[in-house]
Coordinates of C-alpha atoms in Angstrom, one line a residue:
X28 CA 15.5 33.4 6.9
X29 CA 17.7 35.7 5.4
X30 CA 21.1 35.3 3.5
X31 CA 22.4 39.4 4.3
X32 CA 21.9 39.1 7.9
X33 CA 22.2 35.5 8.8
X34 CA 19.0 35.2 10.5
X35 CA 17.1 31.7 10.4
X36 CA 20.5 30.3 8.9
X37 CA 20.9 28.3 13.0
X38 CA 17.1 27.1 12.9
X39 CA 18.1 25.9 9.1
X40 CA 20.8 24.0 10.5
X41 CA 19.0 22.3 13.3
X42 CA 16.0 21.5 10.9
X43 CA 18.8 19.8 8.0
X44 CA 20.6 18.2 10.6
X45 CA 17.5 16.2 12.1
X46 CA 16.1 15.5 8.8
X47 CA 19.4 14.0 7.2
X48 CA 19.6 12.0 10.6
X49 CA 15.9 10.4 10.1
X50 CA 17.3 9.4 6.8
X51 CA 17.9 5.4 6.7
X52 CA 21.4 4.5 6.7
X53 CA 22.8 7.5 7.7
X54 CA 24.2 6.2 10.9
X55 CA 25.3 2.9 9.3
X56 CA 28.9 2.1 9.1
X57 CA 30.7 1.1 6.1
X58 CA 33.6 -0.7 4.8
X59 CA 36.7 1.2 3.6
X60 CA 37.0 -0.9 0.6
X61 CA 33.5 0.9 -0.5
X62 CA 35.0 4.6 -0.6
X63 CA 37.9 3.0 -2.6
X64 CA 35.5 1.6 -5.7
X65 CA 33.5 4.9 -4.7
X66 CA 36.9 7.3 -5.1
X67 CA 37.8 5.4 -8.6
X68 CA 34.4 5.6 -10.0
X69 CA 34.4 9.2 -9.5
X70 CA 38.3 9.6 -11.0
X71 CA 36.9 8.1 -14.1
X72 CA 35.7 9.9 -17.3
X73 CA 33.8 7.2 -18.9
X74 CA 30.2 7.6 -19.3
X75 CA 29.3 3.9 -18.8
X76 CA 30.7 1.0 -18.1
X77 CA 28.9 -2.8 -17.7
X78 CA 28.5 -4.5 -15.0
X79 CA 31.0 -7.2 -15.1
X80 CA 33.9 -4.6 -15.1
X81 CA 32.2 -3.2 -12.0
X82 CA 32.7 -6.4 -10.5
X83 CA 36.2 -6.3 -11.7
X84 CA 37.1 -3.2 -9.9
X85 CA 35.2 -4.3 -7.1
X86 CA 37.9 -7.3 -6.5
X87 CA 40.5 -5.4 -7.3
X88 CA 40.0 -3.0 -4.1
X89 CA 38.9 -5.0 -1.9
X90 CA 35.1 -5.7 -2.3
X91 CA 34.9 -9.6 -3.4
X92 CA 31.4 -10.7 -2.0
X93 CA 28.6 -10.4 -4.5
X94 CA 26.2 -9.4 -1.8
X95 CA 28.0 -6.8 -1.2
X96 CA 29.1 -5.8 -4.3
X97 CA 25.2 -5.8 -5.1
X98 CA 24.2 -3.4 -1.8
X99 CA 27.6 -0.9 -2.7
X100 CA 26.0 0.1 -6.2
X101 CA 23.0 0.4 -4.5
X102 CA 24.2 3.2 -2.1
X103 CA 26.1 4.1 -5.2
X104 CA 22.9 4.7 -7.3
X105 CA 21.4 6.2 -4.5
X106 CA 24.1 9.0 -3.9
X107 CA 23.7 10.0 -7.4
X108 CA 27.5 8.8 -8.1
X109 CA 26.1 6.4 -10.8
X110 CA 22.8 5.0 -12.6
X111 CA 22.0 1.7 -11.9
X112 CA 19.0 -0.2 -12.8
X113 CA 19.9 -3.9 -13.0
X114 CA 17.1 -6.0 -13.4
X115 CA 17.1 -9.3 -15.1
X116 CA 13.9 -9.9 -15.5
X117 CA 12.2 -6.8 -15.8
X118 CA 10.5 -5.3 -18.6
X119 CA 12.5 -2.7 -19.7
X120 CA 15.4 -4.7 -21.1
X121 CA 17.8 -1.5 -22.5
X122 CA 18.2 -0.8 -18.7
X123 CA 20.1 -4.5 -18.5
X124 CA 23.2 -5.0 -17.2
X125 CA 24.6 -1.4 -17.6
X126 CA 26.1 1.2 -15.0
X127 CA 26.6 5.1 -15.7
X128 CA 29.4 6.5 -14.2
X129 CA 28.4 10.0 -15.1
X130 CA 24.2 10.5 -15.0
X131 CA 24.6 13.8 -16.9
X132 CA 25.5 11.6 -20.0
X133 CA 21.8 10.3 -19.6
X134 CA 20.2 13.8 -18.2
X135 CA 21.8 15.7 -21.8
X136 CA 20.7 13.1 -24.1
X137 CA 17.1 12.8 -22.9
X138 CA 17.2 16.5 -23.2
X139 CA 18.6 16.6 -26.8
X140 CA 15.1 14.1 -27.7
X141 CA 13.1 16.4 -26.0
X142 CA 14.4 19.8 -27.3
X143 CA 14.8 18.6 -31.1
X144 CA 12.6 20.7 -33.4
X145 CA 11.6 18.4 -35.8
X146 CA 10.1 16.1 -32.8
X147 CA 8.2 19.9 -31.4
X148 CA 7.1 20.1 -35.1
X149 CA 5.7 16.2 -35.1
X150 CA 4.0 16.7 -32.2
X151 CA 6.1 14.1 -29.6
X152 CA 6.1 11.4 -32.3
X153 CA 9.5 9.5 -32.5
X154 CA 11.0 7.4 -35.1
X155 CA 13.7 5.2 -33.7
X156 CA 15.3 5.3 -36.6
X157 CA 15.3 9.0 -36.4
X158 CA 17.8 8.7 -32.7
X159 CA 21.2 8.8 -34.6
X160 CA 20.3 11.7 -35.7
X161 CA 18.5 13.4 -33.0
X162 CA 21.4 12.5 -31.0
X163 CA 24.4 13.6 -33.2
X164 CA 27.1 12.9 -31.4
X165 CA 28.3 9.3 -32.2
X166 CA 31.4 9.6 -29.9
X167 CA 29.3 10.1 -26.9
X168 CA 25.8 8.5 -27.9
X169 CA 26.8 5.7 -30.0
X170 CA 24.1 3.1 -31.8
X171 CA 24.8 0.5 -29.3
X172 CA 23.9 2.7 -26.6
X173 CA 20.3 4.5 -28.0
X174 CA 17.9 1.7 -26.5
X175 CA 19.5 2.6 -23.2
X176 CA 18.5 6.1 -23.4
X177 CA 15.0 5.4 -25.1
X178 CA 15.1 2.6 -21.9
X179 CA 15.3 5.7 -19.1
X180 CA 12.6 7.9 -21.1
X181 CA 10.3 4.8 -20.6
X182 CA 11.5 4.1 -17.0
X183 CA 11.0 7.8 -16.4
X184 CA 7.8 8.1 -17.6
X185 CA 8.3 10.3 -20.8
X186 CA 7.6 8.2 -23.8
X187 CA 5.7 5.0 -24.6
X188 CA 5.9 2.7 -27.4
X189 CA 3.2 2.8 -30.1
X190 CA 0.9 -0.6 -30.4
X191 CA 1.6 -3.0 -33.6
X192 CA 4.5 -1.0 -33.9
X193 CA 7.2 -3.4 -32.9
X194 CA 8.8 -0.8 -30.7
X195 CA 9.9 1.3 -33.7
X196 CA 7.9 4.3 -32.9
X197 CA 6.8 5.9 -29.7
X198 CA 5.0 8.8 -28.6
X199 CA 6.4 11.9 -26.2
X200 CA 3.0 13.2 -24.3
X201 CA 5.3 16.4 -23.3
X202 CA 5.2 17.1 -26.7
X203 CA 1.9 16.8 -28.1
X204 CA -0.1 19.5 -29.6
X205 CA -1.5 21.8 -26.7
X206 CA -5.2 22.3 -28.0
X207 CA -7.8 20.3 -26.5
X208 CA -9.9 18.3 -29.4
X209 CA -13.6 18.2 -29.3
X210 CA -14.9 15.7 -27.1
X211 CA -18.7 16.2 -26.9
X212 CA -18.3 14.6 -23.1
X213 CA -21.1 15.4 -21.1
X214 CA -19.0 15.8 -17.7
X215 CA -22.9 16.8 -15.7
X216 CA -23.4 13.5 -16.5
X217 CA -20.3 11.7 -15.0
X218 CA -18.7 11.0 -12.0
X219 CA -16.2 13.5 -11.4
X220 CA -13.3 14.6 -8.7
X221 CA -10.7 17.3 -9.0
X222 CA -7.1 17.5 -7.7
X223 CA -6.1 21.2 -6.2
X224 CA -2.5 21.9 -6.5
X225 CA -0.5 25.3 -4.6
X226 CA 1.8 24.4 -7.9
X227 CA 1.1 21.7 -10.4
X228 CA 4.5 20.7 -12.4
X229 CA 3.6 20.8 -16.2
X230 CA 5.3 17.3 -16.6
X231 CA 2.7 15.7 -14.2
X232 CA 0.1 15.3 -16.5
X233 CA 2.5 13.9 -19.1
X234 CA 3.4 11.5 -16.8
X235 CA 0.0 10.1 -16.1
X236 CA -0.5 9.5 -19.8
X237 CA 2.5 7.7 -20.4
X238 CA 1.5 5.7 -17.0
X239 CA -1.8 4.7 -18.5
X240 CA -1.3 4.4 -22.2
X241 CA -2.6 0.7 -22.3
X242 CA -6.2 1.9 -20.9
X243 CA -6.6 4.6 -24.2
X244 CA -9.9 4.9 -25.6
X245 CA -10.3 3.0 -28.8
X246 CA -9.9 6.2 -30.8
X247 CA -6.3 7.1 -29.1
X248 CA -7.2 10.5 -28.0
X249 CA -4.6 12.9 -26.3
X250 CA -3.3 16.6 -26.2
X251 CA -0.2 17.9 -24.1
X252 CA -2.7 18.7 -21.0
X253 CA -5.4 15.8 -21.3
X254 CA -6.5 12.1 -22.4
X255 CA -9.4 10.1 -23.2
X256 CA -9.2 6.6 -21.2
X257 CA -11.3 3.5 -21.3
X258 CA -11.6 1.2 -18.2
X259 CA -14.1 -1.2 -17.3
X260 CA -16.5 -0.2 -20.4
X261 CA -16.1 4.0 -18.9
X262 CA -14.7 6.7 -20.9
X263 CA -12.5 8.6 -18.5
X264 CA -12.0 12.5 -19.2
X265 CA -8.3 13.1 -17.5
X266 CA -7.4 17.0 -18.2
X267 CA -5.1 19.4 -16.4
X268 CA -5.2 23.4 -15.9
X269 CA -1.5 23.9 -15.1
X270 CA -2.2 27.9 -14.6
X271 CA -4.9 27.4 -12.2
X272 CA -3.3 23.9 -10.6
X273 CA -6.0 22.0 -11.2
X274 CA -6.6 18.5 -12.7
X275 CA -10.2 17.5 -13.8
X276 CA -11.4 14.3 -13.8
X277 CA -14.7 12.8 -15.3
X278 CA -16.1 9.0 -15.4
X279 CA -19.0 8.4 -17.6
X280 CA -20.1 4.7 -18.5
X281 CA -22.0 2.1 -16.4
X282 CA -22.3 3.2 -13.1
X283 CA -21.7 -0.3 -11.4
X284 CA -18.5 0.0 -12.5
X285 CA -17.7 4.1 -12.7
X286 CA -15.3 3.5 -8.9
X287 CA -13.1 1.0 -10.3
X288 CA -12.3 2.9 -13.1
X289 CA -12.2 5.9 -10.6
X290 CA -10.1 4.0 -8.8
X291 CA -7.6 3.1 -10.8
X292 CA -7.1 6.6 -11.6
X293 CA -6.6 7.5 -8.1
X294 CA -4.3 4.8 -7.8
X295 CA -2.2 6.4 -10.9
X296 CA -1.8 9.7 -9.7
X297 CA -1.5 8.6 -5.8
X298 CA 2.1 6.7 -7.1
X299 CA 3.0 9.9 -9.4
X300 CA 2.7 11.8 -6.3
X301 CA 4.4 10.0 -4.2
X302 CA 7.1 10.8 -6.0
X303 CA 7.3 14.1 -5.9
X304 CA 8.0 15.2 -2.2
X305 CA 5.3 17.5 -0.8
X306 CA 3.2 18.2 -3.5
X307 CA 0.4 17.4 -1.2
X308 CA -2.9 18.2 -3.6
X309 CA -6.3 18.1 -2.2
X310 CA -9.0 16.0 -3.6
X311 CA -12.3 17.8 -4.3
X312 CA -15.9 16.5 -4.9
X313 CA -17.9 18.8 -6.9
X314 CA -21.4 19.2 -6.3
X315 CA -23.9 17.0 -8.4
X316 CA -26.0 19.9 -9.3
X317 CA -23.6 22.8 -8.8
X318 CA -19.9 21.4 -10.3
X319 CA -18.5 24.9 -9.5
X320 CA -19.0 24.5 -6.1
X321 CA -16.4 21.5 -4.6
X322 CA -16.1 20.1 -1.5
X323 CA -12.7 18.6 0.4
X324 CA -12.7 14.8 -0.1
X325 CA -10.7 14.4 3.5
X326 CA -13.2 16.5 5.1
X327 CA -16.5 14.5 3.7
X328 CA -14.5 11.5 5.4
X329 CA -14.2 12.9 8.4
X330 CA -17.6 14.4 8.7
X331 CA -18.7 10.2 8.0
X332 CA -16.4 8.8 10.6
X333 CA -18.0 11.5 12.8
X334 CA -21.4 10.2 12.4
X335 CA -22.4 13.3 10.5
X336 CA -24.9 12.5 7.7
X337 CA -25.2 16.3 5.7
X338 CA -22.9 18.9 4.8
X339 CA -24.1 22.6 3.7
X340 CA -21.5 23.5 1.8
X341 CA -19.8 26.7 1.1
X342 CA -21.7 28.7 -2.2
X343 CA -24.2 26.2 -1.9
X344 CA -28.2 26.7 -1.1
X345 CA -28.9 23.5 0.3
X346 CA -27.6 20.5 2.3
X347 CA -26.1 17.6 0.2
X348 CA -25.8 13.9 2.0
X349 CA -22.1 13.2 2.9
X350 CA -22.7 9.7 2.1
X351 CA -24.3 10.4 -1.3
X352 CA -21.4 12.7 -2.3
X353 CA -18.7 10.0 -1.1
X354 CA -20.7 7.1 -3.2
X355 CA -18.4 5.9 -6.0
X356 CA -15.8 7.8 -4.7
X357 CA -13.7 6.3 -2.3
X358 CA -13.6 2.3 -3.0
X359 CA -11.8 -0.2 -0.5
X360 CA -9.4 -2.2 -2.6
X361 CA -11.0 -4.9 -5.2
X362 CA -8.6 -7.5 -3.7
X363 CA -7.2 -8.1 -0.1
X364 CA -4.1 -9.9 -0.7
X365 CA -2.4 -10.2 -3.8
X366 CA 0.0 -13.6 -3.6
X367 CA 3.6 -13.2 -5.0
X368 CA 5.4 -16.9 -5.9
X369 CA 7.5 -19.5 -7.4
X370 CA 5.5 -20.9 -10.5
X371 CA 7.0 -24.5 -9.1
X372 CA 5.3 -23.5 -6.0
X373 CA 2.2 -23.4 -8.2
X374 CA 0.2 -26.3 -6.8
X375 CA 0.6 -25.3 -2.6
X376 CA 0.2 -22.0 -3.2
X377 CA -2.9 -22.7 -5.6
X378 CA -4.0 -24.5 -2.3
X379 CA -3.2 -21.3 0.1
X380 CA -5.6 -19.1 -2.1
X381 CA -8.5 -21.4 -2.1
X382 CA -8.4 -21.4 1.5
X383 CA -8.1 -18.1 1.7
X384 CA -10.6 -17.8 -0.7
X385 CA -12.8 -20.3 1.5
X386 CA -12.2 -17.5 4.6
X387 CA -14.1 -15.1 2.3
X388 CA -10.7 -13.0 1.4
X389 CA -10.4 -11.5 -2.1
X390 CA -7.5 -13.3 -3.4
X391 CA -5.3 -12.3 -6.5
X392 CA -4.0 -15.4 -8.3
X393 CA -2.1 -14.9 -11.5
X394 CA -3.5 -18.1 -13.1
X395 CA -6.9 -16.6 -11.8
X396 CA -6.8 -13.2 -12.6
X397 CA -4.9 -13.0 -15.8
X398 CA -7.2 -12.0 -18.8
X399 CA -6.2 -13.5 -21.8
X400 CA -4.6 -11.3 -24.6
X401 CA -3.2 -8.3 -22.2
X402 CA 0.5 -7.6 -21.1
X403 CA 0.7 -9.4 -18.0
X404 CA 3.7 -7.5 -16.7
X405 CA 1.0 -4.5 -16.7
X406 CA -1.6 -6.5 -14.7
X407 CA 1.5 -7.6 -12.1
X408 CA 1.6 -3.5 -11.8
X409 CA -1.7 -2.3 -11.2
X410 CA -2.5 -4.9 -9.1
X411 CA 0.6 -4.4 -6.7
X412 CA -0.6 -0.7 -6.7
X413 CA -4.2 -1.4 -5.8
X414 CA -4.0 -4.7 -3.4
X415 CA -5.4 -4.6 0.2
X416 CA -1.8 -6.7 0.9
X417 CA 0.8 -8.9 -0.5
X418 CA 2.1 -12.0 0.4
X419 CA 5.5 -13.1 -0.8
X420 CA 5.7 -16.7 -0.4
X421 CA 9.3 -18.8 -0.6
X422 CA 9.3 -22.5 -1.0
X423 CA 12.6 -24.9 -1.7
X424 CA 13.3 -23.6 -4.8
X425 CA 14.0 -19.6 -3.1
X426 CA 12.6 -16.9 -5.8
X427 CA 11.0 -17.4 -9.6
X428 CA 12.2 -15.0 -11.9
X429 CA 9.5 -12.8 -12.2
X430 CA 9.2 -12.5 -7.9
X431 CA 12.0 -10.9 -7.3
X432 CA 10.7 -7.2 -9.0
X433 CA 7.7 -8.1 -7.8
X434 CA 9.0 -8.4 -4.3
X435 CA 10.7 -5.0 -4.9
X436 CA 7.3 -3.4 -6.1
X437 CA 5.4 -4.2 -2.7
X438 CA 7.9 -3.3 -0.8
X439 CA 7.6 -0.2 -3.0
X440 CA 3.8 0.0 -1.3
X441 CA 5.1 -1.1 2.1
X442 CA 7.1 2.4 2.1
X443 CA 4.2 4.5 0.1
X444 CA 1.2 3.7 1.6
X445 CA 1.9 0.7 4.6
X446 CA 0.4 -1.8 2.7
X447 CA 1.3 -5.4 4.5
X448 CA 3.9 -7.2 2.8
X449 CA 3.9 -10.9 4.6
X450 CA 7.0 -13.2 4.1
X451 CA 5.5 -17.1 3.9
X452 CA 7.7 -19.9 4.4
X453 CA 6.6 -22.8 2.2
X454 CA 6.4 -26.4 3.4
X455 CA 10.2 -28.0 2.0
X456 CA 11.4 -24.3 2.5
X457 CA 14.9 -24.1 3.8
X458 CA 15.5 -24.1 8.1
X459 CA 17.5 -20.8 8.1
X460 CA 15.8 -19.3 5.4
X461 CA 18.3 -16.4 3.2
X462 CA 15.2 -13.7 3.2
X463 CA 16.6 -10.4 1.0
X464 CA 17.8 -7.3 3.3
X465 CA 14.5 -5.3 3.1
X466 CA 12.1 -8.3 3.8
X467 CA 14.1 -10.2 6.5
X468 CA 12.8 -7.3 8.7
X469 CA 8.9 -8.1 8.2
X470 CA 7.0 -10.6 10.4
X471 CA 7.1 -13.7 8.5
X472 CA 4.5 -16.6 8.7
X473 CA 5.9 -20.3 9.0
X474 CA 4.0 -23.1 6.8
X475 CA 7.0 -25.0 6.6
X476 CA 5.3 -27.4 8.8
X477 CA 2.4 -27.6 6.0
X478 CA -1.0 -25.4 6.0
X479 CA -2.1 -25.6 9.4
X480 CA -4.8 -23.7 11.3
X481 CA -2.4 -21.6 13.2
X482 CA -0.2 -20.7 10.4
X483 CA -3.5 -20.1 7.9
X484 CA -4.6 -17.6 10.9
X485 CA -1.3 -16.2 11.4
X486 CA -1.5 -15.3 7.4
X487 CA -5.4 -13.9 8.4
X488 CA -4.2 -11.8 10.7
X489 CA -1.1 -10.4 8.7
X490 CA -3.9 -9.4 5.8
X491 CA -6.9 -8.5 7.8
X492 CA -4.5 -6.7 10.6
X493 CA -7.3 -8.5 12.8
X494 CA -5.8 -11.0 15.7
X495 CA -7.4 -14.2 15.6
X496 CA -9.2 -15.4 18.6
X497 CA -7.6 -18.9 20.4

C-alpha cells in the first residue's frame, strides 16, 4: 500500500469496511436520546463525575429506564468517550461507582507513577503515602481521587499490593531492577516450554507477574524480565528475552503434579494474550536431551491426532516419541463444569453437583473446593479461567451478589476460548425468567420442574457437548 501513489488505499477500504461490519452492534439502531447524553458528555470538561449525576443527566435528556441507562455507558465505555467500571461487588472497590468523562485524566496520571524517578530509583516500590506527591497536581489528582488511580493500575495489571501490608505499599514489576538474581535452577531437570514471539511487548511479562503474585515462591523472587513461582509444591522459572521474543518457562518439583502448575501458567498467559489482538506466539517443546533444539507444540498435536507416534526433529540425531514430548504438557482441564449460584440456592444446587458428581463429572463447588486461608475472589478467577464449563444457575431469588461478576467472567471465556456457559433455571425460579442481555442468547436448561432425568441430561449434554441417547 502506498500513501504517495494511492495504491492499496481501495483494497484498505474494502478490508476496514468488512471488518467494522463483523463488529457486534454495528448495525444496531439506537435511540436519539443516547447521542444527546453522548453530545453533553463530550461538551463537558470535567474529569469525572459519579454515577448518580449520570443518572441525572440521563433523565434530563430523555433516557429514564435504568436498563438502559446501564447498556448506554456501556457503549459509552466502549467507544472510549468515558471509563466505566461499575461493579458492586467486585474486588477492586476504588473503581466503585465512578465515571471518567475524559480517560486521558487516568492515562497521564498512571504515567506520572510510572515515570517518577524516585519510584525508577526504588525499584517499582510504592508508598501510598508517597501518591500526593508523585501526583502533584491537587487540582486535577485530588486525595479523594488517588485510590481510583491506584484502582486502574491494579485492574490494568501494573501494580499489586504487598502481603501484611494493609494495602499501603505495592509493588510496580515494570519497574523492578533488570538483572536476573542467582537462582541455582537446574532447568535440564524440569519440565519446560517456550513461547516464540515475531514481537514480544516489554509490558507482557510485567503483566504476568502482577497476574500471579499470590503463587510467589516463599522467598518473593522477581526482576523486571522474570519470577520465581510456587504452585502445587513446584518452583516455576517464568523469564522473558524481549530482544530475541522469547519467554522461558521451567517446572521443577514433583512430577505428578509438574502439568497443573504448567497449566496454570498456560492459562495465565493464554488470557494476557487474548488481549492483545494478533500477537499469535507459538508454543515450543524443547528437546529432553537437546533444549536448544524445540519443537512446535501445535504440530506434536497434530502429528498425535494423525496417528503418528515419532518425530525426527529439525537439528536433532534421533527420533523422539510424540507422545513422550506432549506428556505433562498439554492437560485437559482439572474440572468439567464449574457451578456459578445464589448462596440461598445453596442446598439444590449442593444437590445438582452430587449428581453430577455421581455421573462421574469433575464438579467445582465453592463450599467444596475452597481451601481454607486463601483469597477466595482469586480461586473464583483461576477457576473460571481453567473450567471445562460453567453453569450459571438462577433460582427465586434471581442473582447473589458475588454471581453477577462471575457471570460476566464466563462469558469472558464463552468469547475467548468457547467455553460452554449453561443458563439453569432452578425449581421456584420465575415463569418468564429476566435472563441479562448476553446470557438470554445461550441455550438454557429448565429444572424448574425439579431435578429430573431429562433436565439432569439436558445439563450432560450442555457440559460434555455429548447428546444423550433416549
Amino acid at each position: 500500500m502506498s500513501c504517495k501513489t494511492g495504491e492499496g488505499i481501495e483494497t484498505l477500504q474494502t478490508e476496514i469496511a468488512e471488518q467494522i461490519r463483523s463488529l457486534p452492534h454495528v448495525s444496531d439502531l439506537l435511540p436519539e436520546s443516547y447521542f444527546r447524553v453522548k453530545d453533553h458528555l463530550a461538551t463537558q470538561r470535567k474529569d469525572f463525575i459519579d454515577y448518580r449525576e449520570y443518572k441525572k443527566l440521563c433523565c434530563k435528556k430523555g433516557v429514564a429506564d435504568e436498563k438502559h441507562q446501564q447498556i448506554l455507558i456501556r457503549f459509552l465505555h466502549d467507544l472510549g468517550d468515558v471509563l466505566y467500571f461499575h461493579d458492586p461487588q467486585g474486588p477492586y472497590h476504588e473503581l466503585r461507582d465512578t465515571n471518567i468523562l475524559n480517560p486521558e485524566w487516568v492515562t497521564k496520571g498512571v504515567y506520572k507513577i510510572l515515570n517518577n524517578l524516585e519510584l525508577i530509583h526504588r525499584h517499582g516500590v510504592l508508598d501510598r503515602e508517597r501518591l500526593g506527591a508523585i501526583l502533584s497536581d491537587s487540582r486535577c489528582y485530588p486525595p479523594s481521587r488517588h485510590d481510583f488511580i491506584i484502582g486502574m493500575m491494579r485492574k490494568f495489571e501494573l501494580c499489586f499490593e504487598f502481603p501484611d501490608c494493609n494495602g499501603q505499599r505495592l509493588l510496580i514489576p515494570e519497574l523492578l531492577h533488570p538483572n536476573e538474581p542467582e537462582l541455582g535452577f537446574d532447568t535440564k531437570k524440569a519440565l519446560n516450554l517456550e513461547y516464540h514471539y515475531n514481537v514480544l511487548p516489554s509490558g507482557l511479562i510485567s503483566r504476568f507477574i502482577v497476574r500471579m503474585h499470590h503463587r510467589l515462591s516463599p522467598k518473593p523472587t522477581y526482576w523486571r524480565s522474570g519470577v520465581v513461582l510456587e504452585i502445587d509444591g513446584n518452583l516455576s522459572l517464568v523469564r522473558a528475552d524481549t530482544q530475541r521474543g522469547r519467554i522461558f518457562v521451567s517446572v521443577l518439583g514433583p512430577k505428578p503434579s509438574r502439568p497443573r502448575a504448567l497449566a496454570a501458567i498456560r492459562d495465565a498467559f493464554a488470557y494476557i494474550h487474548s488481549t492483545i489482538p494478533k500477537i499469535g506466539p507459538e508454543e515450543k517443546v524443547p528437546l529432553p536431551d537437546k533444549p536448544g533444539v524445540v519443537v512446535s507444540y501445535s504440530h506434536l498435536t497434530k502429528l498425535e491426532e494423525q496417528g503418528e507416534e515419532s518425530i525426527f526433529p529439525d537439528g536433532a540425531d534421533h527420533k523422539y516419541s510424540v507422545r513422550e514430548l506432549l506428556q505433562g504438557i498439554r492437560t485437559a482441564p482439572i474440572f468439567d463444569v464449574f457451578l456459578s449460584h445464589n448462596s440461598k440456592d445453596k442446598p439444590v444446587v449442593r444437590r445438582i453437583g452430587e449428581q453430577l458428581k455421581a455421573l462421574g463429572l469433575r464438579v467445582w463447588l465453592d463450599e467444596w473446593e475452597l481451601a481454607p486461608g486463601r483469597a477466595w475472589q482469586e480461586a473464583l478467577e483461576e477457576i473460571i479461567q481453567t473450567v471445562g464449563s460453567a453453569a450459571v444457575l438462577i433460582g427465586p431469588d434471581g442473582f447473589g451478589p458475588w454471581e453477577v461478576p462471575e457471570m460476566r467472567g464466563c462469558l469472558s471465556e464463552f468469547h475467548r476460548r468457547k467455553m460452554p456457559v449453561i443458563p439453569v433455571l432452578l425449581p421456584g425460579a420465575t415463569k418468564k425468567p429476566d435472563l441479562p442481555m448476553f446470557l438470554s442468547h445461550l441455550t438454557w436448561v429448565d429444572l424448574r420442574r425439579g431435578l429430573t432425568k431429562a433436565g439432569l441430561d439436558r445439563l450432560m449434554w450442555g457440559i460434555t457437548g455429548q447428546k444423550p441417547v433416549p
